[in-house]
Coordinates of C-alpha atoms in Angstrom, one line a residue:
M145 CA 262.2 89.3 92.7
Q146 CA 259.0 91.1 93.5
E147 CA 256.5 89.1 95.6
L148 CA 253.3 88.3 93.8
T149 CA 250.1 89.3 95.6
F150 CA 246.8 87.6 95.4
V151 CA 245.4 90.3 93.1
D152 CA 248.5 90.1 90.8
M153 CA 248.1 86.3 90.4
M154 CA 244.4 86.7 89.6
L155 CA 245.0 89.5 87.0
G156 CA 247.9 87.5 85.6
S157 CA 246.0 84.3 85.1
S158 CA 244.7 83.2 81.7
L159 CA 241.3 84.3 80.5
F160 CA 239.7 80.9 81.1
I161 CA 240.9 81.0 84.8
Q162 CA 239.7 84.5 85.2
F163 CA 236.3 83.4 83.8
L164 CA 236.1 80.6 86.4
M165 CA 237.0 83.1 89.1
L166 CA 234.3 85.5 87.9
C167 CA 231.8 82.6 88.1
L168 CA 232.9 81.8 91.6
L169 CA 232.7 85.4 92.7
L170 CA 229.2 85.7 91.3
G171 CA 228.3 82.5 93.1
S172 CA 229.5 84.0 96.3
V173 CA 227.4 87.2 95.8
F174 CA 224.3 85.1 95.1
S175 CA 225.1 82.9 98.0
W176 CA 225.4 85.8 100.5
V177 CA 222.3 87.5 99.2
S178 CA 220.3 84.3 99.7
I179 CA 221.8 83.7 103.1
F180 CA 220.8 87.2 104.2
Q181 CA 217.3 86.8 102.8
R182 CA 216.8 83.4 104.5
W183 CA 218.1 84.9 107.8
Q184 CA 215.4 87.6 107.7
L185 CA 212.7 85.1 106.7
F186 CA 213.5 82.6 109.5
N187 CA 213.8 85.3 112.1
Q188 CA 210.4 86.7 111.1
A189 CA 208.9 83.2 111.0
R190 CA 210.1 82.4 114.5
S191 CA 208.9 85.7 115.9
A192 CA 205.5 85.3 114.2
H193 CA 205.0 81.8 115.5
Q194 CA 205.8 82.8 119.0
E195 CA 203.5 85.8 118.9
F196 CA 200.6 83.8 117.4
R197 CA 201.1 80.9 119.9
E198 CA 200.8 83.4 122.8
R199 CA 197.6 84.9 121.3
F200 CA 196.1 81.5 120.6
W201 CA 196.5 80.2 124.1
S202 CA 195.5 83.5 125.8
G203 CA 191.9 82.2 125.9
I204 CA 190.6 84.5 123.2
E205 CA 187.7 83.2 121.1
L206 CA 188.7 81.9 117.7
S207 CA 186.3 84.2 115.8
E208 CA 187.9 87.2 117.6
L209 CA 191.4 85.8 117.0
F210 CA 190.9 85.7 113.3
R211 CA 188.7 88.7 113.0
N212 CA 191.3 90.9 111.3
T213 CA 193.4 88.1 109.7
D214 CA 194.3 88.7 106.1
P215 CA 194.9 85.3 104.3
N216 CA 197.4 87.0 102.0
E217 CA 199.5 88.3 104.9
A218 CA 199.1 85.5 107.4
E219 CA 202.1 83.1 107.7
G220 CA 203.2 80.1 109.6
A221 CA 200.9 78.6 112.3
E222 CA 198.4 81.5 111.9
R223 CA 197.9 80.8 108.3
I224 CA 197.6 77.1 108.9
V225 CA 195.1 77.4 111.7
F226 CA 193.1 80.1 110.0
S227 CA 192.8 77.9 106.9
G228 CA 191.5 75.0 109.1
F229 CA 189.1 77.4 111.0
K230 CA 187.7 78.8 107.8
T231 CA 187.1 75.3 106.4
F232 CA 185.5 74.2 109.7
N233 CA 183.0 77.0 109.5
R234 CA 182.2 76.3 105.8
I235 CA 181.8 72.5 106.1
R236 CA 179.8 72.7 109.4
Q237 CA 177.1 74.5 107.4
K238 CA 176.8 71.5 105.1
T239 CA 177.1 68.6 107.5
T240 CA 177.2 67.8 111.2
D241 CA 179.2 64.6 110.9
P242 CA 182.4 65.2 113.0
A243 CA 184.5 62.8 111.0
T244 CA 183.7 64.6 107.7
I245 CA 184.3 68.0 109.2
L246 CA 187.6 67.0 110.8
E247 CA 188.8 65.3 107.6
A248 CA 188.2 68.5 105.6
V249 CA 189.8 70.7 108.2
E250 CA 192.9 68.5 108.4
R251 CA 193.2 68.3 104.6
S252 CA 193.0 72.1 104.4
M253 CA 195.7 72.5 107.1
R254 CA 198.0 69.9 105.3
I255 CA 197.8 72.0 102.2
S256 CA 198.8 75.1 104.1
I257 CA 201.7 73.3 105.8
A258 CA 202.9 72.2 102.4
E259 CA 202.7 75.8 101.2
E260 CA 204.7 76.9 104.2
Q261 CA 207.3 74.2 103.5
D262 CA 207.7 75.6 100.0
R263 CA 208.1 79.1 101.4
L264 CA 210.7 78.1 104.0
H265 CA 212.7 75.9 101.5
A266 CA 212.8 78.6 98.8
G267 CA 216.4 79.6 98.2
L268 CA 217.8 76.5 99.9
P269 CA 218.4 74.6 96.6
L270 CA 220.5 77.6 95.4
L271 CA 222.7 77.4 98.4
A272 CA 223.0 73.6 98.0
T273 CA 224.0 74.0 94.4
I274 CA 226.6 76.7 95.1
G275 CA 228.0 74.7 98.0
S276 CA 228.4 71.5 96.0
V277 CA 229.5 73.0 92.6
S278 CA 231.9 75.6 93.7
P279 CA 234.7 73.2 94.9
H280 CA 234.5 71.4 91.6
I281 CA 234.8 74.6 89.6
G282 CA 237.8 75.5 91.7
L283 CA 239.4 72.1 91.2
F284 CA 238.8 72.3 87.5
G285 CA 240.5 75.6 87.4
T286 CA 243.4 74.2 89.4
V287 CA 243.8 71.2 87.0
W288 CA 243.7 73.5 84.0
G289 CA 246.2 75.9 85.6
I290 CA 248.6 73.0 86.4
I291 CA 248.3 71.7 82.8
E292 CA 249.2 75.2 81.5
A293 CA 252.1 75.5 84.0
F294 CA 253.6 72.2 82.8
R295 CA 253.1 73.2 79.2
S296 CA 255.0 76.4 79.8
L297 CA 257.9 74.3 81.2
A298 CA 258.4 72.8 77.7
V299 CA 259.8 76.0 76.4
V300 CA 262.2 76.6 79.4
K301 CA 265.6 75.2 79.2
Q302 CA 266.2 75.0 82.9
A303 CA 263.2 74.3 85.1
T304 CA 263.6 75.5 88.7
F305 CA 261.2 75.9 91.6
A306 CA 261.2 79.6 91.1
V307 CA 260.0 79.2 87.6
V308 CA 257.3 76.7 88.5
A309 CA 256.0 78.2 91.8
P310 CA 254.2 81.2 90.4
G311 CA 252.2 79.1 87.9
M312 CA 251.4 76.5 90.6
A313 CA 250.2 79.3 92.9
E314 CA 248.0 80.8 90.3
A315 CA 246.5 77.3 89.6
L316 CA 245.7 76.8 93.3
I317 CA 243.9 80.1 93.6
T318 CA 240.7 78.7 92.1
T319 CA 240.6 75.9 94.6
A320 CA 241.0 78.3 97.4
L321 CA 238.3 80.6 95.9
G322 CA 236.0 77.6 95.4
L323 CA 236.3 76.6 99.0
F324 CA 235.8 80.2 100.1
V325 CA 232.5 80.3 98.2
A326 CA 231.3 76.8 99.1
I327 CA 231.9 76.7 102.9
P328 CA 229.5 79.5 103.9
A329 CA 226.9 78.2 101.5
V330 CA 227.0 74.6 102.9
V331 CA 227.0 75.9 106.5
A332 CA 224.0 78.2 105.8
Y333 CA 222.1 75.4 103.9
N334 CA 222.5 72.9 106.8
R335 CA 221.5 75.6 109.3
Y336 CA 218.5 76.8 107.5
L337 CA 217.3 73.3 106.6
S338 CA 217.4 72.4 110.2
S339 CA 215.5 75.6 111.2
S340 CA 212.9 74.8 108.5
E341 CA 212.3 71.3 109.7
L342 CA 212.0 72.6 113.3
L343 CA 209.4 75.2 112.3
L344 CA 207.5 72.7 110.2
N345 CA 207.4 70.3 113.2
H346 CA 206.0 73.2 115.3
Y347 CA 203.4 73.9 112.7
E348 CA 202.3 70.3 112.5
N349 CA 202.1 70.0 116.3
F350 CA 200.0 73.2 116.3
A351 CA 197.7 71.8 113.6
D352 CA 197.3 68.6 115.7
E353 CA 196.4 70.6 118.8
F354 CA 193.9 72.6 116.8
S355 CA 192.3 69.4 115.4
G356 CA 192.0 68.1 118.9
I357 CA 190.3 71.3 120.1
L358 CA 187.8 71.1 117.2
H359 CA 187.2 67.4 117.8
R360 CA 186.4 67.9 121.5
S361 CA 184.1 70.8 120.5
L362 CA 182.2 68.7 117.9
V363 CA 181.9 65.7 120.3
A364 CA 180.5 67.9 123.1
R365 CA 177.9 69.5 120.8
K366 CA 176.8 66.2 119.5
A367 CA 176.4 64.9 123.0
D368 CA 174.3 67.9 123.9

């Protein structure tokens, strides 16, 4: 008896099982595309944050620091601090009250942090969905395949393990494929979610440090 390969079992499955396999394969493609995109985004975000932090604490004047900053291209801490600095300059022309100025600056930076959170979390729901749904699709295909295998036994006079084994193996393919799709998606989701929270914490700390710098500057000017 010729040994059945994995491809032979896939091609020999019913149309419904093949449809489920196609869905899982497409899910795997979307998952890996999203994983690669998130990998690029987080690498870029970490590099940009480190570069801006070094420039910010180099002693350069804020006006010089943001002289060539494009709001549409800035990201991470640079975008957050730039938003606060721009609000600081605008509100300071209308009032000299430190509390009012700082409240407007912090509100502007909170909005920018929320926008950065949306940017970092984009794509993660897709990975979470693929990671949670794929095993269930695989299990559903397995249950369906087992039902079909037992139905086929009804027309066989003598049921042996050799007769049942191919059908059971075909049924279990979808479970294996579902796990193959789900595991990388779940691992990547947890990894990128952790990286996102870490970066957001850095951004919030940076915003707090910038607020402290502005507060000391306003208090010193008021004292003068």
